[in-house]
Amino acid sequence: MIQQLELLRSEIEKKPTGCSCIRNLLYAKGYRTHFSKPNVLVRAYGFAAMLQNIEKVVYPHDLIVGSVRGLLSDRYSAAELTEGDRLAGILGSRGFWTNFDHFAPDYATFLSTGVQGVLQQIEFSLKAHSAPEEQNFLNAAQISMQAFSQYISDYADAAAAAGLTQAAENCRAVMLTPPQSFRQALQLMWLVHTVFYCENRYAMALGRMDQFLFPFYQKDLQAGSLTKEEALALVACTLYKIRESVYFGGDNVVNIAIGGVKRDGSDAINELSYLILEAVHQCNIPGPNLSARLHPAAPPEFLDACLQVIGTGLGYPALMNDAVNIPALARQGYTLADARDYCMVGC
């Protein structure tokens, strides 16, 4: 696993030179012919054009594909980049102050539903809601999800062309059905996160990975289709790609929460909690922002494992106190079950 990680690290650290960020230019390809439509549809067509035209970069030692490196290119002139910025500027920017980012997506639901499941829900809603604003929103959602499905297909082709047969198979599988394995679930989660970054959404948390990925992990271990060492390599290689954000002169602040309690109040610390902690240790970079939730019934071994990683000088995980945080959330009106299911976002 360490060798795989080091090889991927060297590939990622070959920073592109002489390149510009082409995000606005890619969006403008969709904006240009749809400006007469309602704002929500214009943005959806821009998003679709960005996903369609961005280069699907695959590293030779990828285990889980999905990269933001395609946002950088030297193929366009300064005039083309300026025009892309101008068109994007007409729609205005979105960010933290407009609730565009800094949140934890509901990966648990999405992984259980899958891409096609969401598209089916949109189809149902289109038949159930007839108001123009509702139709516009749902059509925009449909355009966006169809574009994401094609994005996954394009990554399957790119992985196959690079000789990464298993990654290609995982991508093709999650295009059609909800993920059935740990590899597929991790792959779909990472592609979603990659798209958020490509959209320029900052500080999007991966949330309670040890909870929503654990059923896949447990099932595969029991079936003998996955080993702990393979799972560790998959997680570590995936998390290391957060480092790609240095290409753009900043950090992709990605918070992950491990440990804590379940919605029923029982201990949530599991084998995957320790594995994610070890993956962060192996990556040994200033990200992701790992948070470990501690509670009175937490096994002492979990705290010891956390302290050992902190003691390396990495500084993570940050330690969070469930005995304080859960009552504080409940006092703000959250149900006890929701309060127990909290995670951190950003720094």
Coordinates of C-alpha atoms in Angstrom, one line a residue:
M1 CA 0.0 0.0 0.0
I2 CA 2.8 2.4 0.9
Q3 CA 4.4 1.9 -2.5
Q4 CA 1.1 2.5 -4.3
L5 CA 0.6 5.7 -2.3
E6 CA 4.2 6.9 -3.0
L7 CA 3.8 6.3 -6.8
L8 CA 0.5 8.2 -6.8
R9 CA 1.9 11.0 -4.8
S10 CA 4.8 11.5 -7.3
E11 CA 2.2 11.6 -10.1
I12 CA 0.0 14.1 -8.4
E13 CA 3.0 16.3 -7.4
K14 CA 3.9 16.9 -11.0
K15 CA 2.2 20.3 -10.9
P16 CA 1.0 21.6 -14.3
T17 CA 3.0 24.6 -15.5
G18 CA 1.9 27.5 -17.7
C19 CA -1.7 26.6 -17.3
S20 CA -4.8 28.6 -16.4
C21 CA -8.0 27.6 -14.6
I22 CA -10.6 27.2 -17.4
R23 CA -13.7 26.6 -15.1
N24 CA -15.5 29.8 -16.4
L25 CA -14.6 29.1 -20.0
L26 CA -16.1 25.6 -19.7
Y27 CA -19.2 26.9 -18.1
A28 CA -19.5 29.6 -20.8
K29 CA -19.8 26.9 -23.4
G30 CA -23.2 26.0 -21.9
Y31 CA -24.2 29.6 -21.0
R32 CA -23.6 31.0 -24.4
T33 CA -26.6 29.4 -26.2
H34 CA -29.0 29.3 -23.3
F35 CA -29.0 32.9 -21.9
S36 CA -32.6 33.4 -22.9
K37 CA -33.8 30.7 -20.5
P38 CA -34.5 31.1 -16.7
N39 CA -31.5 31.5 -14.5
V40 CA -31.7 28.0 -13.0
L41 CA -31.7 26.4 -16.4
V42 CA -28.8 28.6 -17.7
R43 CA -26.7 27.4 -14.7
A44 CA -27.6 23.8 -15.3
Y45 CA -26.6 24.0 -19.0
G46 CA -23.3 25.6 -17.9
F47 CA -22.7 22.8 -15.3
A48 CA -23.4 20.2 -18.0
A49 CA -21.0 21.8 -20.4
M50 CA -18.3 22.0 -17.8
L51 CA -18.7 18.2 -17.0
Q52 CA -18.8 17.3 -20.6
N53 CA -15.7 19.3 -21.7
I54 CA -13.4 19.0 -18.7
E55 CA -10.5 16.5 -19.4
K56 CA -11.0 13.3 -17.4
V57 CA -7.5 12.9 -15.9
V58 CA -6.5 9.4 -14.7
Y59 CA -3.2 8.8 -13.0
P60 CA -1.3 5.5 -13.8
H61 CA -1.6 4.4 -10.1
D62 CA -5.1 5.5 -9.4
L63 CA -7.3 3.1 -7.4
I64 CA -10.2 5.4 -7.3
V65 CA -10.5 7.8 -10.3
G66 CA -11.6 11.4 -10.3
S67 CA -9.4 14.4 -10.6
V68 CA -9.7 18.2 -10.7
R69 CA -6.5 18.5 -12.7
G70 CA -8.6 18.9 -15.9
L71 CA -9.6 22.4 -14.7
L72 CA -6.1 23.5 -15.8
S73 CA -5.1 23.9 -19.4
D74 CA -2.8 25.8 -21.7
R75 CA -4.9 25.3 -24.8
Y76 CA -6.9 28.5 -24.7
S77 CA -5.9 32.1 -25.5
A78 CA -6.1 35.0 -23.0
A79 CA -9.0 36.4 -25.1
E80 CA -10.9 33.1 -24.7
L81 CA -10.3 33.0 -21.0
T82 CA -11.4 36.6 -20.6
E83 CA -14.6 36.0 -22.6
G84 CA -15.4 33.0 -20.4
D85 CA -14.9 35.2 -17.3
R86 CA -17.2 37.8 -18.8
L87 CA -20.0 35.4 -19.5
A88 CA -19.7 33.8 -16.1
G89 CA -19.7 37.2 -14.4
I90 CA -23.1 38.0 -15.9
L91 CA -24.7 35.3 -13.7
G92 CA -22.8 36.4 -10.6
S93 CA -20.7 34.3 -8.2
R94 CA -21.9 32.0 -5.5
G95 CA -20.1 30.9 -2.3
F96 CA -20.2 30.7 1.4
W97 CA -22.4 33.8 1.8
T98 CA -25.0 32.3 -0.5
N99 CA -25.0 28.8 1.1
F100 CA -23.3 27.4 -2.0
D101 CA -20.7 25.4 -0.1
H102 CA -19.4 24.5 3.4
F103 CA -21.8 21.7 4.0
A104 CA -21.9 17.9 4.3
P105 CA -23.9 16.2 1.5
D106 CA -26.2 13.3 2.4
Y107 CA -23.9 10.6 1.0
A108 CA -25.8 7.9 2.9
T109 CA -29.0 8.6 1.0
F110 CA -27.3 9.1 -2.3
L111 CA -25.3 5.9 -2.1
S112 CA -28.5 3.9 -1.3
T113 CA -30.4 5.6 -4.2
G114 CA -27.8 5.9 -6.9
V115 CA -27.6 8.1 -9.9
Q116 CA -30.5 6.4 -11.8
G117 CA -32.6 6.4 -8.6
V118 CA -32.3 10.2 -8.3
L119 CA -33.2 10.6 -12.0
Q120 CA -36.3 8.4 -11.4
Q121 CA -37.2 10.6 -8.5
I122 CA -36.9 13.7 -10.7
E123 CA -39.1 12.1 -13.4
F124 CA -41.8 11.4 -10.8
S125 CA -41.6 15.0 -9.4
L126 CA -41.9 16.4 -12.9
K127 CA -45.2 14.6 -13.3
A128 CA -46.4 15.7 -9.8
H129 CA -45.5 19.4 -10.0
S130 CA -46.7 21.7 -12.7
A131 CA -45.9 25.2 -11.5
P132 CA -43.4 26.9 -13.9
E133 CA -40.7 27.5 -11.2
E134 CA -41.0 23.9 -10.0
Q135 CA -40.7 22.6 -13.6
N136 CA -37.7 24.8 -14.2
F137 CA -36.0 23.6 -11.1
L138 CA -36.7 20.0 -11.8
N139 CA -35.6 20.3 -15.4
A140 CA -32.3 21.9 -14.2
A141 CA -31.9 19.0 -11.8
Q142 CA -32.5 16.5 -14.6
I143 CA -29.9 18.2 -16.9
S144 CA -27.4 18.2 -14.1
M145 CA -27.8 14.6 -13.1
Q146 CA -27.8 13.4 -16.7
A147 CA -24.5 15.3 -17.1
F148 CA -23.1 13.7 -14.0
S149 CA -24.1 10.2 -15.3
Q150 CA -22.2 11.0 -18.5
Y151 CA -19.3 12.3 -16.5
I152 CA -19.1 8.9 -14.8
S153 CA -19.3 7.1 -18.2
D154 CA -16.4 9.3 -19.5
Y155 CA -14.3 8.4 -16.5
A156 CA -15.1 4.7 -17.1
D157 CA -13.7 5.1 -20.6
A158 CA -10.7 7.1 -19.4
A159 CA -9.9 4.4 -16.8
A160 CA -10.3 1.6 -19.3
A161 CA -7.9 3.4 -21.8
A162 CA -5.4 3.7 -19.0
G163 CA -5.6 0.0 -18.3
L164 CA -7.4 0.5 -14.9
T165 CA -10.0 -2.2 -15.6
Q166 CA -11.4 -2.5 -12.1
A167 CA -11.9 1.3 -11.8
A168 CA -13.6 1.3 -15.2
E169 CA -15.9 -1.5 -14.1
N170 CA -16.8 0.3 -10.9
C171 CA -17.7 3.5 -12.8
R172 CA -19.9 1.6 -15.2
A173 CA -21.6 -0.2 -12.4
V174 CA -22.6 3.0 -10.4
M175 CA -24.0 4.6 -13.6
L176 CA -26.7 2.0 -13.7
T177 CA -27.4 0.9 -10.1
P178 CA -26.6 2.0 -6.5
P179 CA -23.1 0.9 -5.4
Q180 CA -22.9 -2.8 -4.3
S181 CA -19.4 -2.9 -3.0
F182 CA -17.0 -0.8 -0.9
R183 CA -15.0 0.0 -4.0
Q184 CA -18.1 1.2 -5.9
A185 CA -19.4 3.2 -3.0
L186 CA -16.0 5.0 -2.4
Q187 CA -15.7 5.6 -6.2
L188 CA -19.2 7.2 -6.4
M189 CA -18.6 9.3 -3.3
W190 CA -15.3 10.6 -4.6
L191 CA -16.7 11.5 -8.1
V192 CA -19.4 13.5 -6.3
H193 CA -16.8 15.3 -4.2
T194 CA -14.7 16.0 -7.3
V195 CA -17.6 17.5 -9.1
F196 CA -18.3 19.8 -6.1
Y197 CA -14.7 21.1 -6.4
C198 CA -15.1 21.5 -10.1
E199 CA -18.2 23.6 -9.5
N200 CA -16.0 25.8 -7.2
R201 CA -17.8 24.7 -4.0
Y202 CA -15.3 25.1 -1.2
A203 CA -15.0 23.1 2.1
M204 CA -17.4 20.3 1.2
A205 CA -17.2 17.7 3.9
L206 CA -17.1 14.0 3.4
G207 CA -18.9 13.7 6.7
R208 CA -19.2 10.4 8.6
M209 CA -17.5 8.1 6.2
D210 CA -17.0 5.4 8.8
Q211 CA -20.8 5.2 9.1
F212 CA -22.2 5.3 5.6
L213 CA -19.3 3.3 4.0
F214 CA -19.2 0.7 6.8
P215 CA -22.0 -1.6 5.5
F216 CA -20.2 -1.9 2.2
Y217 CA -16.9 -2.6 3.9
Q218 CA -18.4 -5.1 6.3
K219 CA -20.2 -7.0 3.6
D220 CA -17.1 -7.2 1.3
L221 CA -14.9 -8.4 4.1
Q222 CA -17.4 -11.1 5.0
A223 CA -17.6 -12.2 1.4
G224 CA -13.9 -12.3 1.0
S225 CA -13.9 -9.8 -1.9
L226 CA -12.0 -7.2 0.0
T227 CA -9.1 -7.2 2.5
K228 CA -8.4 -4.6 5.2
E229 CA -5.1 -3.8 3.4
E230 CA -7.0 -3.2 0.1
A231 CA -9.5 -1.0 1.8
L232 CA -6.7 1.0 3.4
A233 CA -5.0 1.5 0.1
L234 CA -8.3 2.6 -1.5
V235 CA -9.1 5.2 1.1
A236 CA -5.5 6.5 1.4
C237 CA -5.0 6.9 -2.4
T238 CA -8.4 8.6 -2.6
L239 CA -7.7 11.1 0.2
Y240 CA -4.3 11.9 -1.1
K241 CA -5.9 13.4 -4.2
I242 CA -7.2 16.2 -2.0
R243 CA -3.7 17.5 -2.5
E244 CA -4.5 18.4 -6.1
S245 CA -6.0 21.7 -4.7
V246 CA -2.4 23.1 -4.4
Y247 CA -2.5 23.4 -8.2
F248 CA -4.9 26.3 -7.7
G249 CA -2.9 28.0 -5.0
G250 CA -5.0 27.0 -2.0
D251 CA -6.4 24.1 0.0
N252 CA -9.4 22.0 -0.4
V253 CA -10.6 21.9 3.2
V254 CA -12.3 18.5 3.5
N255 CA -13.5 17.5 6.9
I256 CA -14.2 13.9 7.8
A257 CA -15.8 12.8 11.1
I258 CA -15.1 9.4 12.6
G259 CA -16.3 7.8 15.8
G260 CA -19.1 9.3 18.0
V261 CA -22.5 7.6 18.5
K262 CA -25.2 6.3 16.3
R263 CA -28.6 7.9 16.0
D264 CA -29.9 5.6 18.8
G265 CA -27.1 6.7 21.1
S266 CA -25.0 3.5 20.9
D267 CA -21.3 3.5 20.2
A268 CA -20.6 4.2 16.5
I269 CA -16.8 3.5 16.5
N270 CA -16.1 0.6 14.1
E271 CA -13.3 -1.0 12.2
L272 CA -13.6 1.6 9.4
S273 CA -13.1 4.4 12.0
Y274 CA -9.6 3.0 12.7
L275 CA -8.9 2.4 9.1
I276 CA -9.7 6.0 8.0
L277 CA -7.5 7.2 10.9
E278 CA -4.7 5.0 9.6
A279 CA -5.2 6.3 6.0
V280 CA -4.9 9.9 7.2
H281 CA -1.7 8.8 9.0
Q282 CA -0.3 7.2 5.9
C283 CA -1.1 10.2 3.7
N284 CA 0.6 12.5 6.2
I285 CA -0.4 15.8 4.5
P286 CA -2.3 18.8 6.0
G287 CA -5.7 17.5 4.8
P288 CA -8.2 16.1 5.1
N289 CA -9.3 17.8 8.3
L290 CA -10.0 14.7 10.3
S291 CA -12.3 15.0 13.3
A292 CA -12.7 12.3 15.9
R293 CA -15.9 12.3 18.0
L294 CA -15.4 11.1 21.5
H295 CA -18.1 10.1 24.0
P296 CA -18.1 8.6 27.5
A297 CA -18.5 5.0 26.3
A298 CA -15.9 5.2 23.6
P299 CA -13.2 2.4 23.8
P300 CA -10.0 3.7 25.3
E301 CA -8.2 2.1 22.4
F302 CA -9.8 4.6 20.0
L303 CA -8.5 7.6 22.0
D304 CA -5.1 6.0 22.1
A305 CA -5.1 5.5 18.3
C306 CA -6.1 9.1 17.8
L307 CA -3.3 10.4 20.1
Q308 CA -0.7 8.3 18.4
V309 CA -1.6 10.0 15.0
I310 CA -1.7 13.5 16.6
G311 CA 1.7 12.7 18.2
T312 CA 3.3 12.3 14.8
G313 CA 3.1 16.1 14.4
L314 CA 0.3 15.8 11.9
G315 CA -2.0 17.5 14.4
Y316 CA -5.1 15.5 13.4
P317 CA -7.6 14.3 14.3
A318 CA -9.2 17.2 16.1
L319 CA -11.0 15.8 19.1
M320 CA -14.7 16.6 19.5
N321 CA -16.7 16.0 22.7
D322 CA -20.1 14.4 22.1
A323 CA -21.1 15.0 25.7
V324 CA -21.0 18.7 25.0
N325 CA -21.9 19.0 21.3
I326 CA -25.0 16.7 21.2
P327 CA -26.9 18.6 24.1
A328 CA -25.8 21.9 22.5
L329 CA -27.4 20.9 19.2
A330 CA -30.5 19.6 21.0
R331 CA -30.9 22.9 22.7
Q332 CA -31.0 24.6 19.3
G333 CA -34.1 22.5 18.4
Y334 CA -32.6 19.5 16.6
T335 CA -34.1 16.2 17.3
L336 CA -31.9 14.0 19.5
A337 CA -31.4 11.5 16.7
D338 CA -30.2 14.3 14.4
A339 CA -28.0 15.8 17.0
R340 CA -26.3 12.5 17.6
D341 CA -25.6 12.3 13.8
Y342 CA -23.6 15.6 13.6
C343 CA -20.4 16.0 11.8
M344 CA -18.0 18.9 11.2
V345 CA -17.5 21.1 8.1
G346 CA -14.5 23.2 7.1
C347 CA -11.8 24.0 9.6

